PDB file of C-alpha atoms in Angstrom:
ATOM      1  CA  UNK A   1      -4.286  58.287  14.686  1.00 57.00           C
ATOM      2  CA  UNK A   2      -6.686  55.425  15.344  1.00 76.00           C
ATOM      3  CA  UNK A   3      -5.781  51.910  14.272  1.00 91.00           C
ATOM      4  CA  UNK A   4      -7.891  50.573  11.419  1.00 92.00           C
ATOM      5  CA  UNK A   5      -8.497  47.130   9.991  1.00 94.00           C
ATOM      6  CA  UNK A   6      -9.259  46.001   6.464  1.00 95.00           C
ATOM      7  CA  UNK A   7     -12.887  44.930   6.180  1.00 95.00           C
ATOM      8  CA  UNK A   8     -14.216  45.437   2.658  1.00 95.00           C
ATOM      9  CA  UNK A   9     -12.020  44.037  -0.100  1.00 96.00           C
ATOM     10  CA  UNK A  10     -11.765  45.889  -3.427  1.00 97.00           C
ATOM     11  CA  UNK A  11     -14.181  43.501  -5.154  1.00 97.00           C
ATOM     12  CA  UNK A  12     -16.939  44.133  -2.599  1.00 97.00           C
ATOM     13  CA  UNK A  13     -16.402  47.887  -2.882  1.00 97.00           C
ATOM     14  CA  UNK A  14     -16.377  47.856  -6.688  1.00 97.00           C
ATOM     15  CA  UNK A  15     -19.488  45.661  -6.676  1.00 97.00           C
ATOM     16  CA  UNK A  16     -21.289  47.973  -4.234  1.00 97.00           C
ATOM     17  CA  UNK A  17     -20.625  51.238  -6.053  1.00 97.00           C
ATOM     18  CA  UNK A  18     -21.200  49.654  -9.486  1.00 98.00           C
ATOM     19  CA  UNK A  19     -24.561  48.361  -8.287  1.00 98.00           C
ATOM     20  CA  UNK A  20     -25.504  51.785  -6.905  1.00 97.00           C
ATOM     21  CA  UNK A  21     -24.559  53.384 -10.239  1.00 98.00           C
ATOM     22  CA  UNK A  22     -26.376  50.818 -12.392  1.00 97.00           C
ATOM     23  CA  UNK A  23     -29.544  50.954 -10.304  1.00 96.00           C
ATOM     24  CA  UNK A  24     -29.548  54.760 -10.480  1.00 96.00           C
ATOM     25  CA  UNK A  25     -28.959  54.704 -14.253  1.00 97.00           C
ATOM     26  CA  UNK A  26     -31.715  52.114 -14.752  1.00 96.00           C
ATOM     27  CA  UNK A  27     -34.108  54.105 -12.567  1.00 94.00           C
ATOM     28  CA  UNK A  28     -33.405  57.395 -14.326  1.00 94.00           C
ATOM     29  CA  UNK A  29     -33.474  55.915 -17.840  1.00 94.00           C
ATOM     30  CA  UNK A  30     -36.734  53.953 -17.405  1.00 90.00           C
ATOM     31  CA  UNK A  31     -39.270  54.952 -20.080  1.00 86.00           C
ATOM     32  CA  UNK A  32     -36.767  57.476 -21.451  1.00 89.00           C
ATOM     33  CA  UNK A  33     -33.772  55.622 -22.878  1.00 93.00           C
ATOM     34  CA  UNK A  34     -34.592  51.946 -23.299  1.00 90.00           C
ATOM     35  CA  UNK A  35     -31.195  50.774 -24.584  1.00 93.00           C
ATOM     36  CA  UNK A  36     -29.389  52.333 -21.618  1.00 96.00           C
ATOM     37  CA  UNK A  37     -32.031  50.954 -19.233  1.00 95.00           C
ATOM     38  CA  UNK A  38     -31.501  47.425 -20.565  1.00 95.00           C
ATOM     39  CA  UNK A  39     -27.692  47.666 -20.468  1.00 96.00           C
ATOM     40  CA  UNK A  40     -27.893  48.829 -16.841  1.00 97.00           C
ATOM     41  CA  UNK A  41     -30.291  45.960 -16.040  1.00 96.00           C
ATOM     42  CA  UNK A  42     -28.113  43.294 -17.646  1.00 97.00           C
ATOM     43  CA  UNK A  43     -25.089  44.741 -15.851  1.00 98.00           C
ATOM     44  CA  UNK A  44     -26.984  44.404 -12.561  1.00 98.00           C
ATOM     45  CA  UNK A  45     -27.644  40.748 -13.451  1.00 97.00           C
ATOM     46  CA  UNK A  46     -23.920  40.180 -13.920  1.00 98.00           C
ATOM     47  CA  UNK A  47     -23.087  42.010 -10.703  1.00 98.00           C
ATOM     48  CA  UNK A  48     -25.562  39.862  -8.757  1.00 97.00           C
ATOM     49  CA  UNK A  49     -24.065  36.675 -10.203  1.00 97.00           C
ATOM     50  CA  UNK A  50     -20.606  37.882  -9.203  1.00 98.00           C
ATOM     51  CA  UNK A  51     -21.762  38.792  -5.667  1.00 97.00           C
ATOM     52  CA  UNK A  52     -23.318  35.382  -5.141  1.00 97.00           C
ATOM     53  CA  UNK A  53     -20.045  33.711  -6.128  1.00 97.00           C
ATOM     54  CA  UNK A  54     -18.030  36.161  -4.017  1.00 97.00           C
ATOM     55  CA  UNK A  55     -20.378  35.514  -1.096  1.00 96.00           C
ATOM     56  CA  UNK A  56     -19.418  31.853  -1.285  1.00 97.00           C
ATOM     57  CA  UNK A  57     -15.703  32.110  -2.106  1.00 96.00           C
ATOM     58  CA  UNK A  58     -14.569  35.635  -1.236  1.00 95.00           C
ATOM     59  CA  UNK A  59     -12.676  36.805   1.832  1.00 96.00           C
ATOM     60  CA  UNK A  60     -14.067  36.637   5.368  1.00 95.00           C
ATOM     61  CA  UNK A  61     -16.298  39.719   5.529  1.00 96.00           C
ATOM     62  CA  UNK A  62     -17.616  39.169   1.984  1.00 95.00           C
ATOM     63  CA  UNK A  63     -18.873  35.651   2.730  1.00 96.00           C
ATOM     64  CA  UNK A  64     -22.567  35.088   3.359  1.00 96.00           C
ATOM     65  CA  UNK A  65     -21.824  32.771   6.268  1.00 95.00           C
ATOM     66  CA  UNK A  66     -20.226  35.703   8.076  1.00 93.00           C
ATOM     67  CA  UNK A  67     -23.279  37.972   7.985  1.00 91.00           C
ATOM     68  CA  UNK A  68     -26.428  35.961   7.357  1.00 94.00           C
ATOM     69  CA  UNK A  69     -28.172  35.333  10.658  1.00 95.00           C
ATOM     70  CA  UNK A  70     -31.340  33.639  11.803  1.00 95.00           C
ATOM     71  CA  UNK A  71     -34.425  35.876  11.747  1.00 95.00           C
ATOM     72  CA  UNK A  72     -34.577  35.724  15.563  1.00 96.00           C
ATOM     73  CA  UNK A  73     -31.093  37.238  15.780  1.00 95.00           C
ATOM     74  CA  UNK A  74     -32.047  39.986  13.316  1.00 96.00           C
ATOM     75  CA  UNK A  75     -35.150  40.803  15.389  1.00 97.00           C
ATOM     76  CA  UNK A  76     -33.075  40.842  18.583  1.00 96.00           C
ATOM     77  CA  UNK A  77     -30.581  43.203  16.947  1.00 95.00           C
ATOM     78  CA  UNK A  78     -33.397  45.513  15.786  1.00 96.00           C
ATOM     79  CA  UNK A  79     -34.763  45.550  19.352  1.00 96.00           C
ATOM     80  CA  UNK A  80     -31.281  46.457  20.611  1.00 96.00           C
ATOM     81  CA  UNK A  81     -31.194  49.332  18.109  1.00 95.00           C
ATOM     82  CA  UNK A  82     -34.504  50.625  19.501  1.00 95.00           C
ATOM     83  CA  UNK A  83     -33.034  50.478  23.009  1.00 95.00           C
ATOM     84  CA  UNK A  84     -29.804  52.169  21.874  1.00 91.00           C
ATOM     85  CA  UNK A  85     -27.603  49.272  22.908  1.00 93.00           C
ATOM     86  CA  UNK A  86     -26.763  47.488  19.666  1.00 92.00           C
ATOM     87  CA  UNK A  87     -23.279  46.037  19.348  1.00 93.00           C
ATOM     88  CA  UNK A  88     -20.845  47.406  16.808  1.00 94.00           C
ATOM     89  CA  UNK A  89     -20.001  44.855  14.121  1.00 94.00           C
ATOM     90  CA  UNK A  90     -16.817  45.025  12.092  1.00 95.00           C
ATOM     91  CA  UNK A  91     -18.547  43.443   9.096  1.00 94.00           C
ATOM     92  CA  UNK A  92     -22.281  43.610   8.377  1.00 95.00           C
ATOM     93  CA  UNK A  93     -24.489  43.679  11.452  1.00 95.00           C
ATOM     94  CA  UNK A  94     -27.505  41.291  11.457  1.00 96.00           C
ATOM     95  CA  UNK A  95     -29.867  43.958  10.084  1.00 96.00           C
ATOM     96  CA  UNK A  96     -27.352  44.880   7.384  1.00 95.00           C
ATOM     97  CA  UNK A  97     -26.952  41.239   6.434  1.00 96.00           C
ATOM     98  CA  UNK A  98     -30.714  40.867   6.092  1.00 96.00           C
ATOM     99  CA  UNK A  99     -30.772  44.000   3.932  1.00 97.00           C
ATOM    100  CA  UNK A 100     -28.073  42.543   1.664  1.00 96.00           C
ATOM    101  CA  UNK A 101     -30.254  39.458   1.146  1.00 96.00           C
ATOM    102  CA  UNK A 102     -33.391  41.529   0.565  1.00 97.00           C
ATOM    103  CA  UNK A 103     -31.626  43.747  -1.976  1.00 97.00           C
ATOM    104  CA  UNK A 104     -30.043  40.810  -3.823  1.00 97.00           C
ATOM    105  CA  UNK A 105     -33.358  38.944  -3.965  1.00 97.00           C
ATOM    106  CA  UNK A 106     -35.287  42.049  -5.006  1.00 97.00           C
ATOM    107  CA  UNK A 107     -32.744  42.969  -7.680  1.00 98.00           C
ATOM    108  CA  UNK A 108     -32.765  39.388  -8.973  1.00 98.00           C
ATOM    109  CA  UNK A 109     -36.550  39.500  -9.336  1.00 97.00           C
ATOM    110  CA  UNK A 110     -36.399  42.983 -10.864  1.00 97.00           C
ATOM    111  CA  UNK A 111     -33.884  41.992 -13.514  1.00 97.00           C
ATOM    112  CA  UNK A 112     -35.753  38.750 -14.194  1.00 97.00           C
ATOM    113  CA  UNK A 113     -39.021  40.609 -14.839  1.00 96.00           C
ATOM    114  CA  UNK A 114     -37.144  43.128 -16.961  1.00 94.00           C
ATOM    115  CA  UNK A 115     -35.700  40.325 -19.060  1.00 94.00           C
ATOM    116  CA  UNK A 116     -39.113  38.611 -19.276  1.00 93.00           C
ATOM    117  CA  UNK A 117     -40.575  41.767 -20.748  1.00 91.00           C
ATOM    118  CA  UNK A 118     -38.097  41.543 -23.650  1.00 89.00           C
ATOM    119  CA  UNK A 119     -39.185  38.016 -24.621  1.00 89.00           C
ATOM    120  CA  UNK A 120     -41.778  37.302 -27.297  1.00 85.00           C
ATOM    121  CA  UNK A 121     -43.989  35.417 -24.847  1.00 86.00           C
ATOM    122  CA  UNK A 122     -44.242  38.235 -22.295  1.00 80.00           C
ATOM    123  CA  UNK A 123     -43.813  41.365 -24.433  1.00 87.00           C
ATOM    124  CA  UNK A 124     -46.672  43.734 -23.681  1.00 83.00           C
ATOM    125  CA  UNK A 125     -47.993  41.729 -20.725  1.00 85.00           C
ATOM    126  CA  UNK A 126     -49.305  44.237 -18.196  1.00 90.00           C
ATOM    127  CA  UNK A 127     -48.635  42.022 -15.179  1.00 93.00           C
ATOM    128  CA  UNK A 128     -44.929  41.732 -16.094  1.00 91.00           C
ATOM    129  CA  UNK A 129     -44.541  45.491 -16.510  1.00 92.00           C
ATOM    130  CA  UNK A 130     -46.513  46.217 -13.332  1.00 95.00           C
ATOM    131  CA  UNK A 131     -44.483  43.677 -11.337  1.00 96.00           C
ATOM    132  CA  UNK A 132     -41.262  45.190 -12.684  1.00 95.00           C
ATOM    133  CA  UNK A 133     -42.350  48.698 -11.694  1.00 95.00           C
ATOM    134  CA  UNK A 134     -43.546  47.536  -8.259  1.00 97.00           C
ATOM    135  CA  UNK A 135     -40.197  45.847  -7.614  1.00 97.00           C
ATOM    136  CA  UNK A 136     -38.295  48.955  -8.746  1.00 96.00           C
ATOM    137  CA  UNK A 137     -40.288  51.097  -6.301  1.00 96.00           C
ATOM    138  CA  UNK A 138     -39.847  48.542  -3.520  1.00 97.00           C
ATOM    139  CA  UNK A 139     -36.090  48.502  -4.129  1.00 97.00           C
ATOM    140  CA  UNK A 140     -35.961  52.280  -4.024  1.00 96.00           C
ATOM    141  CA  UNK A 141     -37.649  52.089  -0.613  1.00 97.00           C
ATOM    142  CA  UNK A 142     -35.206  49.391   0.539  1.00 97.00           C
ATOM    143  CA  UNK A 143     -32.294  51.543  -0.650  1.00 97.00           C
ATOM    144  CA  UNK A 144     -33.699  54.385   1.461  1.00 97.00           C
ATOM    145  CA  UNK A 145     -33.914  52.082   4.491  1.00 97.00           C
ATOM    146  CA  UNK A 146     -30.363  50.918   3.804  1.00 97.00           C
ATOM    147  CA  UNK A 147     -29.148  54.528   3.768  1.00 96.00           C
ATOM    148  CA  UNK A 148     -31.041  55.251   6.988  1.00 97.00           C
ATOM    149  CA  UNK A 149     -29.381  52.241   8.622  1.00 96.00           C
ATOM    150  CA  UNK A 150     -25.953  53.366   7.397  1.00 96.00           C
ATOM    151  CA  UNK A 151     -26.522  56.843   8.827  1.00 96.00           C
ATOM    152  CA  UNK A 152     -27.830  55.485  12.138  1.00 96.00           C
ATOM    153  CA  UNK A 153     -24.918  53.061  12.562  1.00 95.00           C
ATOM    154  CA  UNK A 154     -22.423  55.743  11.543  1.00 96.00           C
ATOM    155  CA  UNK A 155     -23.770  58.137  14.176  1.00 95.00           C
ATOM    156  CA  UNK A 156     -24.205  55.544  16.926  1.00 94.00           C
ATOM    157  CA  UNK A 157     -20.779  53.978  16.462  1.00 94.00           C
ATOM    158  CA  UNK A 158     -18.992  57.217  15.563  1.00 93.00           C
ATOM    159  CA  UNK A 159     -17.544  56.032  12.267  1.00 93.00           C
ATOM    160  CA  UNK A 160     -18.432  56.718   8.659  1.00 94.00           C
ATOM    161  CA  UNK A 161     -19.685  53.567   6.992  1.00 94.00           C
ATOM    162  CA  UNK A 162     -19.637  55.387   3.650  1.00 94.00           C
ATOM    163  CA  UNK A 163     -15.925  56.081   4.144  1.00 95.00           C
ATOM    164  CA  UNK A 164     -15.435  52.424   5.084  1.00 95.00           C
ATOM    165  CA  UNK A 165     -17.115  51.348   1.832  1.00 95.00           C
ATOM    166  CA  UNK A 166     -14.799  53.697  -0.071  1.00 95.00           C
ATOM    167  CA  UNK A 167     -11.529  52.832   1.690  1.00 96.00           C
ATOM    168  CA  UNK A 168     -12.284  49.275   2.814  1.00 95.00           C
ATOM    169  CA  UNK A 169     -11.146  50.090   6.362  1.00 95.00           C
ATOM    170  CA  UNK A 170     -12.911  50.537   9.697  1.00 95.00           C
ATOM    171  CA  UNK A 171     -11.784  51.381  13.193  1.00 92.00           C
ATOM    172  CA  UNK A 172     -10.158  48.385  14.848  1.00 91.00           C
ATOM    173  CA  UNK A 173     -12.502  46.396  17.074  1.00 89.00           C
ATOM    174  CA  UNK A 174     -12.633  46.939  20.812  1.00 87.00           C
ATOM    175  CA  UNK A 175     -13.409  44.245  23.375  1.00 86.00           C
ATOM    176  CA  UNK A 176     -17.134  45.060  23.061  1.00 89.00           C
ATOM    177  CA  UNK A 177     -17.286  44.861  19.256  1.00 86.00           C
ATOM    178  CA  UNK A 178     -18.191  41.806  17.194  1.00 86.00           C
ATOM    179  CA  UNK A 179     -15.505  40.963  14.684  1.00 85.00           C
TER     180      UNK A 179
END
């Protein structure tokens, strides 16, 4: 049996799967079940607020400072992926960290435009609705890229990142891995 280490704390895992569920519910209920759509959207708002706080005060691998890197480092990591020589990271790799930021920013804008559309001032404004729909489609694309990255990293590093997000544990780092 391989030695494992705790990486994702329960709060990160609950946040992640709750966000996945709420986004899916909001996507599927759009234009069909407005009350459910709004509840899912407001829940996403709360989840984002929690994740921002947890990114500042949570445990090591949950903290933004652990996985937010300069754009040049993200580009270098993406080049290493193309060459098949990217390092295994115990927490988020640089591309994964950038995706976390992109998803949090996109979801923040999505929920903001959704809320705007419920206000008297912006009710019925086409640009608000169109922006909201554009952001939803963009986030669906980003979620697809996120899944592709998870699959690629899982195959390349021979470990299931989905399992890690369920259990909170990953294979212990070797000398070559970045902890």
